[in-house]
Short mmCIF file of N, CA and C in Angstrom, two decimals:
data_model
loop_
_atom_site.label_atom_id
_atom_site.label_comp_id
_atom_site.label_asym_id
_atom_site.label_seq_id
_atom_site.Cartn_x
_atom_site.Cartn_y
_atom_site.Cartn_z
N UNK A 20 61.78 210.44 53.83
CA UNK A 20 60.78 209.41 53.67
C UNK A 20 59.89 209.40 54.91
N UNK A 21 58.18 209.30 54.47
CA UNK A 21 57.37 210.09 55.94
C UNK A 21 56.77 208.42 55.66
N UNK A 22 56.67 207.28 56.95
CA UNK A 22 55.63 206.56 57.12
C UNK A 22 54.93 206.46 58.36
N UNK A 23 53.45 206.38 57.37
CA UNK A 23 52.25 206.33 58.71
C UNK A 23 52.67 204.71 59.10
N UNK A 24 52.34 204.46 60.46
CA UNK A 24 52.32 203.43 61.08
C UNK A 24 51.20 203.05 61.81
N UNK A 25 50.34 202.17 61.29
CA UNK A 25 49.05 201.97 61.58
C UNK A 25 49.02 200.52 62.64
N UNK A 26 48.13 200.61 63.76
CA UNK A 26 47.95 199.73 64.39
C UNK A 26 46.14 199.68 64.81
N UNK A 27 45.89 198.19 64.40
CA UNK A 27 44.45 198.19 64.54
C UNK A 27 43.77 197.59 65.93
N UNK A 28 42.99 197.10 66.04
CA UNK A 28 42.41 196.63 67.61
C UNK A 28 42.87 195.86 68.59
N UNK A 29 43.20 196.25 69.70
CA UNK A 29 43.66 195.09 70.54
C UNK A 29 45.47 195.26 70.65
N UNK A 30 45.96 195.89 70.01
CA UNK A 30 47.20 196.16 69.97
C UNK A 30 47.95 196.74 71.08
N UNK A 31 47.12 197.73 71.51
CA UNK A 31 47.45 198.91 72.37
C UNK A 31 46.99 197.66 74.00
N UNK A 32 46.71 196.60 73.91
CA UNK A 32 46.72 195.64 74.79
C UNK A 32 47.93 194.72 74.90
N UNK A 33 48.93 195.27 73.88
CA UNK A 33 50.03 194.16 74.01
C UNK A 33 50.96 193.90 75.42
N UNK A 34 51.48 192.39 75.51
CA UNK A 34 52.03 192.45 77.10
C UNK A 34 50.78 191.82 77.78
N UNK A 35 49.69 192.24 77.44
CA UNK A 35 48.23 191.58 78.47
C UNK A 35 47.42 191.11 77.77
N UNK A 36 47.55 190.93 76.67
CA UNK A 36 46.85 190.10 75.49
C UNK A 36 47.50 188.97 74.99
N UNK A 37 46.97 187.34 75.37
CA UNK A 37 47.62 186.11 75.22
C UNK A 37 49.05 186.34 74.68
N UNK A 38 49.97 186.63 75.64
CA UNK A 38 51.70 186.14 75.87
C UNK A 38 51.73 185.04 75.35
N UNK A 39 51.53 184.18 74.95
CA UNK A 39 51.63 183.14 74.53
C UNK A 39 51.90 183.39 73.02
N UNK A 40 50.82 184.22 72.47
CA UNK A 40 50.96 184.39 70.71
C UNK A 40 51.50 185.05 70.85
N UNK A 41 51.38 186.72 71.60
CA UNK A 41 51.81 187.69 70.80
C UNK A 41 52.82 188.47 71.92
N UNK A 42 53.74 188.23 72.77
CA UNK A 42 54.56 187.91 73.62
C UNK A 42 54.08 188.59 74.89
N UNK A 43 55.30 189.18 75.18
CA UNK A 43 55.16 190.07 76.55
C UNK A 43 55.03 191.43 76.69
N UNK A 44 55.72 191.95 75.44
CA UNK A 44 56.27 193.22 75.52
C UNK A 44 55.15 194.16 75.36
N UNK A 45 55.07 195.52 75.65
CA UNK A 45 54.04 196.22 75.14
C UNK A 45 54.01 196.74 74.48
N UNK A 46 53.20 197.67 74.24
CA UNK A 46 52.81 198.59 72.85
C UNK A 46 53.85 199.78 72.87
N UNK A 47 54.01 199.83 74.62
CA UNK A 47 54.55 201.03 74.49
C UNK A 47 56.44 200.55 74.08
N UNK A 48 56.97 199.62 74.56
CA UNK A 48 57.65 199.21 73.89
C UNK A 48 57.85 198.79 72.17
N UNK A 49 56.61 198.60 72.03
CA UNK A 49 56.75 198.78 70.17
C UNK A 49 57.09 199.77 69.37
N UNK A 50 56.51 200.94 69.98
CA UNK A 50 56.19 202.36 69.52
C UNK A 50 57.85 202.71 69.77
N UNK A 51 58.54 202.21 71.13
CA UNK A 51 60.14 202.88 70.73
C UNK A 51 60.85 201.42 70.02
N UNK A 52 60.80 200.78 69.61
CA UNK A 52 61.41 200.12 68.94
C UNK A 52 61.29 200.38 67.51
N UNK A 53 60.14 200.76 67.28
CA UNK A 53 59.70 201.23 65.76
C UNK A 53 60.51 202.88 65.55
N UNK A 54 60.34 203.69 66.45
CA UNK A 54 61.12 205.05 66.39
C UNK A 54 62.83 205.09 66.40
N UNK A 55 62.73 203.75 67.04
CA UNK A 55 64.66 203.47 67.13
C UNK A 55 65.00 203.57 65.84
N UNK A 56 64.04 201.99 65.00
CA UNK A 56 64.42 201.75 63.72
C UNK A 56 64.15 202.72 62.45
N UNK A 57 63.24 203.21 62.63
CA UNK A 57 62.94 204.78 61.95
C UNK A 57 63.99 205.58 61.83
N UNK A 58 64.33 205.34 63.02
CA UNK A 58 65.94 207.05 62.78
C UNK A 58 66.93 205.69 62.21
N UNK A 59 67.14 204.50 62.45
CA UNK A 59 68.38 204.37 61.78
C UNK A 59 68.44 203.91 60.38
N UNK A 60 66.83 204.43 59.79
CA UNK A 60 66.97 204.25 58.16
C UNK A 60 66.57 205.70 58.11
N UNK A 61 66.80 206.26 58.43
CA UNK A 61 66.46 207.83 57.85
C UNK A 61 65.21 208.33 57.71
N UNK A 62 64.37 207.50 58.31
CA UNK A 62 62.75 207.79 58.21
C UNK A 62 62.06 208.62 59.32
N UNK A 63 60.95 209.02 58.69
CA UNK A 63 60.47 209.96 59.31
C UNK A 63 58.95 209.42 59.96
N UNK A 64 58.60 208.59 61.16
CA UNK A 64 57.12 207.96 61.28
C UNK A 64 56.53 208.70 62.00
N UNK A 65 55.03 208.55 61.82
CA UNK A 65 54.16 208.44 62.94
C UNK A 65 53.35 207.49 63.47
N UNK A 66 53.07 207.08 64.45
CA UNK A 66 52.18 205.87 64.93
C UNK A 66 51.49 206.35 65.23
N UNK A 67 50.05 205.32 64.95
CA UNK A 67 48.71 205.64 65.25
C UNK A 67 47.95 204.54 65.49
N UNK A 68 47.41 204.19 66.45
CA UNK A 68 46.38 202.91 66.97
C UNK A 68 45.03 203.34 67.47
N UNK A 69 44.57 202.60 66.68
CA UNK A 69 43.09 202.58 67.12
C UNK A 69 41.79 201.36 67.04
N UNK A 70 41.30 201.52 67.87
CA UNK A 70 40.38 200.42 68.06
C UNK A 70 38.86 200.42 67.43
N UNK A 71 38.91 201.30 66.08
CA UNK A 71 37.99 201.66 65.76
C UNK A 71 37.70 202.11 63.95
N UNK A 72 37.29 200.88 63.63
CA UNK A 72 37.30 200.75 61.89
C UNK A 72 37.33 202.36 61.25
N UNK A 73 36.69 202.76 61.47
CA UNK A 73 36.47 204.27 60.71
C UNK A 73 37.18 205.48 61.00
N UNK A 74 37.83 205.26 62.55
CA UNK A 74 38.89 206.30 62.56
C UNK A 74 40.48 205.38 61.92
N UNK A 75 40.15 204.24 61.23
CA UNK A 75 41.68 203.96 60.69
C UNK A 75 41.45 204.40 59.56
N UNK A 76 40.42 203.94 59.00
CA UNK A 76 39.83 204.50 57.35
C UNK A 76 40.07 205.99 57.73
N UNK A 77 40.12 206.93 58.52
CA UNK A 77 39.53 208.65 58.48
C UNK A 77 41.55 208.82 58.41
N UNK A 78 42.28 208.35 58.78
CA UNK A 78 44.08 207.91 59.12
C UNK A 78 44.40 208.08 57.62
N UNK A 79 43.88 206.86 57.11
CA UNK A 79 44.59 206.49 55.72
C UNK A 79 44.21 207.54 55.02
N UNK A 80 42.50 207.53 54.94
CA UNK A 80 42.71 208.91 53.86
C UNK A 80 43.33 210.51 54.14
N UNK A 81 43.80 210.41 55.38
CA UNK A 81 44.34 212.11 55.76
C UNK A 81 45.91 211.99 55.16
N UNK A 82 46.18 210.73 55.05
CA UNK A 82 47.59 210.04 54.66
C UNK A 82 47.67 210.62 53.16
N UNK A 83 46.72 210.89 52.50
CA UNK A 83 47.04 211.38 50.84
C UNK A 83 47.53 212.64 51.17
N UNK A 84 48.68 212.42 50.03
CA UNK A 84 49.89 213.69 50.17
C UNK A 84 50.46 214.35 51.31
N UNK A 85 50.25 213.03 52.45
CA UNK A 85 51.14 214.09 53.39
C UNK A 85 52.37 212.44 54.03
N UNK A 86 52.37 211.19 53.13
CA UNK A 86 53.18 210.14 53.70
C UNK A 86 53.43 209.36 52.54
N UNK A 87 55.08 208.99 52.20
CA UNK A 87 55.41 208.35 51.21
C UNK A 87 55.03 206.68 51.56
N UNK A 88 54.95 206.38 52.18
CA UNK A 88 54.34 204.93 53.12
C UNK A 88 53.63 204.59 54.31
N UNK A 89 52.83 203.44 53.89
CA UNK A 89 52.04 203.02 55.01
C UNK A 89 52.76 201.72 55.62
N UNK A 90 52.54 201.46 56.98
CA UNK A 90 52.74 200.03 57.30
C UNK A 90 51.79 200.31 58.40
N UNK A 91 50.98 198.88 57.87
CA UNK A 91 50.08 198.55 58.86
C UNK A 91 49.58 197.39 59.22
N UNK A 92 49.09 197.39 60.68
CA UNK A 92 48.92 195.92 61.03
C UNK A 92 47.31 195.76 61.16
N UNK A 93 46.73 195.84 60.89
CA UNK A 93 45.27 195.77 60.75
C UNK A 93 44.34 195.04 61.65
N UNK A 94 45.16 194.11 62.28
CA UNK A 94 45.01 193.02 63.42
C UNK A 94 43.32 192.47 63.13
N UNK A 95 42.42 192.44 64.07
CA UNK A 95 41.26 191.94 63.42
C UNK A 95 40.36 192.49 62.17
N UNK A 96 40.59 193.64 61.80
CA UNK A 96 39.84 194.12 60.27
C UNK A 96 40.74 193.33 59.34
N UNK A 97 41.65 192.88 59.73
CA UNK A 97 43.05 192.18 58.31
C UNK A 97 41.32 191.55 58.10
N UNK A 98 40.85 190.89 58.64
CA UNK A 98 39.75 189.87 57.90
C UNK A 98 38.47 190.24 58.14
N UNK A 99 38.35 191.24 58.06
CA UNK A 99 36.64 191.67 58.33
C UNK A 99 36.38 192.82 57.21
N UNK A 100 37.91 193.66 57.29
CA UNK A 100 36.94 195.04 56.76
C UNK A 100 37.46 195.68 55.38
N UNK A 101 36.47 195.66 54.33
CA UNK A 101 36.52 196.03 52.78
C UNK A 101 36.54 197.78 53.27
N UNK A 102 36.32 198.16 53.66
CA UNK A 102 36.71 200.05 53.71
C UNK A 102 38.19 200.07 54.28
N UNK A 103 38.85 199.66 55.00
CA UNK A 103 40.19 200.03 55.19
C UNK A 103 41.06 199.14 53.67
N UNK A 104 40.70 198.13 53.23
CA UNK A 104 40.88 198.08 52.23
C UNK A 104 40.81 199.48 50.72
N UNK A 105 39.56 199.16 51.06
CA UNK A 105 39.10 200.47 49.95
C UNK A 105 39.85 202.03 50.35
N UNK A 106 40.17 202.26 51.74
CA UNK A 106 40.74 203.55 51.69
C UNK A 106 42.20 203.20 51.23
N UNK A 107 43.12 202.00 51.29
CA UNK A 107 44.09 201.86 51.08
C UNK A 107 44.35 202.31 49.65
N UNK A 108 43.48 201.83 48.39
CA UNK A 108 43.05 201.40 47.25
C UNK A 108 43.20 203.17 46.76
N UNK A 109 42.14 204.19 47.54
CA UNK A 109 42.03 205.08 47.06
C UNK A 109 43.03 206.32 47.12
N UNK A 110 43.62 206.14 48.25
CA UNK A 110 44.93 206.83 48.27
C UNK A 110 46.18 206.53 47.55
N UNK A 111 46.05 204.84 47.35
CA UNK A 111 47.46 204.51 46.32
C UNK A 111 49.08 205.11 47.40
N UNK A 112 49.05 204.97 48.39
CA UNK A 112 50.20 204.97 49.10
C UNK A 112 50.37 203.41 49.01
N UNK A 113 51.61 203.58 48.73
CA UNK A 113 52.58 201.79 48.80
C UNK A 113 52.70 201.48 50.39
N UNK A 114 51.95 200.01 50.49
CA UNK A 114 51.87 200.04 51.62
C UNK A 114 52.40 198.60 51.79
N UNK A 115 53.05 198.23 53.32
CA UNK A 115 53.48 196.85 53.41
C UNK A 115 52.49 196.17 54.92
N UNK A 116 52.10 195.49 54.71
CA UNK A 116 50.86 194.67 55.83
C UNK A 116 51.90 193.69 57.04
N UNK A 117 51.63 193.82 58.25
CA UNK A 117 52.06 192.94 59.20
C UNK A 117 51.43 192.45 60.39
N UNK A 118 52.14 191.30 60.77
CA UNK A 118 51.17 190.94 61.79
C UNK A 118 52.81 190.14 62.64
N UNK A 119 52.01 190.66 63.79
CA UNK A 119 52.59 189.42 65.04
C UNK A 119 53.06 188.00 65.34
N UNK A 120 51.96 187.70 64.92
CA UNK A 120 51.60 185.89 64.85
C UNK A 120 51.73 185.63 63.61
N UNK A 121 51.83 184.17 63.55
CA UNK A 121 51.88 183.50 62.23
C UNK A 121 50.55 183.41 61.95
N UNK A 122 49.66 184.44 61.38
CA UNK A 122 48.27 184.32 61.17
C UNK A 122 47.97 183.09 60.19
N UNK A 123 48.47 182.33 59.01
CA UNK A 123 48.31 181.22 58.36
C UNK A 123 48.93 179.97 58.66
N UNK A 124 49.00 180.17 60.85
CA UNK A 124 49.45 179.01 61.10
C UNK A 124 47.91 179.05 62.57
N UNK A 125 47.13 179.91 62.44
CA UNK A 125 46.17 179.80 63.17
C UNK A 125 44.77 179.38 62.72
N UNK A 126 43.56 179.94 63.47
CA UNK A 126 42.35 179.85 63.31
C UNK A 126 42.50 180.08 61.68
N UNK A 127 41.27 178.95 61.12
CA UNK A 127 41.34 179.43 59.51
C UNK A 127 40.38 181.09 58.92
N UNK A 128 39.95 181.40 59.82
CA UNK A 128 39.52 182.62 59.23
C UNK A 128 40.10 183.42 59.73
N UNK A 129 41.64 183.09 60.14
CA UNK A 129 42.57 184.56 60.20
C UNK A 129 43.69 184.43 58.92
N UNK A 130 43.47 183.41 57.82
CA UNK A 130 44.09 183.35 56.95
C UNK A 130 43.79 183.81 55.93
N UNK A 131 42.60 184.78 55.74
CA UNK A 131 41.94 185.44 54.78
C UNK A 131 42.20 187.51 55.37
N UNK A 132 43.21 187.65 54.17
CA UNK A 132 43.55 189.38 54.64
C UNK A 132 42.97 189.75 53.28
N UNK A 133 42.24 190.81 53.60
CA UNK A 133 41.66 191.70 52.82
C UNK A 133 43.00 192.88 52.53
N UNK A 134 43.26 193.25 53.28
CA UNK A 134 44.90 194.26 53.19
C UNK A 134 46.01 193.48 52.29
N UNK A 135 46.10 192.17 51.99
CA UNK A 135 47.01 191.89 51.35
C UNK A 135 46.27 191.66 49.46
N UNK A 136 45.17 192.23 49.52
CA UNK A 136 44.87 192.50 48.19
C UNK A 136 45.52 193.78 47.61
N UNK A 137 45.74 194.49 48.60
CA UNK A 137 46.34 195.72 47.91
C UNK A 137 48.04 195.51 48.32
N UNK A 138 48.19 195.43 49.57
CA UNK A 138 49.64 195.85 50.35
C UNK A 138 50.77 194.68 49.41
N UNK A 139 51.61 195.89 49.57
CA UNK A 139 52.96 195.41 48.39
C UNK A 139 53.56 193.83 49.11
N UNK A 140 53.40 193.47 50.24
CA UNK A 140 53.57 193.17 51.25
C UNK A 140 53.75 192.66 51.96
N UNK A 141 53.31 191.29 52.83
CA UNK A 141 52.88 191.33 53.89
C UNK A 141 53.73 189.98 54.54
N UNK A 142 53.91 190.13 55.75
CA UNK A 142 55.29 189.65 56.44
C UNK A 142 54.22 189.55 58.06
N UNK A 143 54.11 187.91 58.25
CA UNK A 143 53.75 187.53 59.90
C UNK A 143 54.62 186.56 60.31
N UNK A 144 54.69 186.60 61.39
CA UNK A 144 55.14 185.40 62.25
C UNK A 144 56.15 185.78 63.39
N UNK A 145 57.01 187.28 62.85
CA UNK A 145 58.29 187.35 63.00
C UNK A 145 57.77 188.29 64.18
N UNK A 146 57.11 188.31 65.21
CA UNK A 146 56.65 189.24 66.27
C UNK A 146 57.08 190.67 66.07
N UNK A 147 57.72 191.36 67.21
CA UNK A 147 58.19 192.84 66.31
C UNK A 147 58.68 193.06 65.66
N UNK A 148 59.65 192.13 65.39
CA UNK A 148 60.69 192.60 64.67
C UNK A 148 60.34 192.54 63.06
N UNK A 149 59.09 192.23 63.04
CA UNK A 149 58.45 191.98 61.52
C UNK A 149 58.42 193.57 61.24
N UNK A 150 57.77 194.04 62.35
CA UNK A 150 57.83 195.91 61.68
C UNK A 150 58.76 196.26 61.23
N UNK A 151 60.11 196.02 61.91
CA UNK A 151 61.15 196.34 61.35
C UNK A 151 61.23 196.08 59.64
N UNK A 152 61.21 194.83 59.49
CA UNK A 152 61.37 193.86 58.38
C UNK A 152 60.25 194.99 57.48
N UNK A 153 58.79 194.95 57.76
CA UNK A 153 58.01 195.94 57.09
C UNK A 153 58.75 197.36 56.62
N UNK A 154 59.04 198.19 57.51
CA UNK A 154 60.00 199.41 57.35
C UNK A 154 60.77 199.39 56.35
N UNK A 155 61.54 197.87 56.18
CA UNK A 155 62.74 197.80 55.43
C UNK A 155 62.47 197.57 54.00
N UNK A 156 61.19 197.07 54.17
CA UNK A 156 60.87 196.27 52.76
C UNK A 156 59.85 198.04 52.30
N UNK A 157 59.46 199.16 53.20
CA UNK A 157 58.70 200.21 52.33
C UNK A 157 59.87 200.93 51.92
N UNK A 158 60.93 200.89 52.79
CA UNK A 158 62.26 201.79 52.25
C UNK A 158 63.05 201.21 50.59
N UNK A 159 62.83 200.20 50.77
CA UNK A 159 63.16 198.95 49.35
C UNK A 159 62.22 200.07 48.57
N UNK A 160 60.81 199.31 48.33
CA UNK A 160 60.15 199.95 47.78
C UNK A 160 60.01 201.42 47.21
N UNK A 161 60.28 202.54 48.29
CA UNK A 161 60.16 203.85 47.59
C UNK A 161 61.80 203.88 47.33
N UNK A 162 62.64 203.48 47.42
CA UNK A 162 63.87 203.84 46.52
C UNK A 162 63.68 204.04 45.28
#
């Protein structure tokens, strides 16, 4: 089982980006916590972050036929952007959506996800360990 692991803007700032919401730890700590949990479901990931709408859209679509799942956190496009939507749409990889924060306990226009029109999905609040929870719920899924 191959999943892409998508991370969108501001991510690769974790640890120095308001501790308060989205804690202490960093990215680079995410990236081995996500590879820990990867090997102990038998999965096969790659992570990829970027701060830049069209190289996530250029991600997803390279993702046709080469990844049985997506999980991704979309972070500010979750509510801005109809093309990472639409590439989701056109590839048809089963995908599960996450976030950090309790996004429908914040600002009201972070309660509108365009990714959860498609994503099988979507699980916030639970800080990293939501990826996990994501992982578990695409492994559910492609069984």
């Amino acid at each position: 089982m191959k999943i892409l692991v998508i991370n969108g803007p501001n991510l690769n700032m974790l640890g120095l980006r308001e501790p308060s919401i989205y804690g202490k730890n960093t990215y680079a700590e995410l990236c081995a916590l996500l590879h820990g949990w990867a090997d102990a479901m038998d999965m096969e990931i790659e992570i990829f972050q970027s701060n830049h709408e069209g190289m996530i859209v250029d991600k997803i679509q390279a993702a046709y036929d080469n990844f049985d799942g997506i999980l991704i956190n979309p972070a500010a496009y979750t509510h801005t952007s109809v093309a990472i939507l639409d590439a989701l749409k056109a590839v048809s990889i089963p995908t599960v959506e996450v976030h950090i924060s309790d996004v429908n306990s914040r600002e009201e226009f972070r309660r509108h996800s365009f990714v959860s029109l498609y994503a099988a999905k979507t699980i916030a609040g639970y800080g990293f360990d939501g990826y996990r929870m994501g992982l578990e719920a695409l492994k559910e899924i492609l069984a």
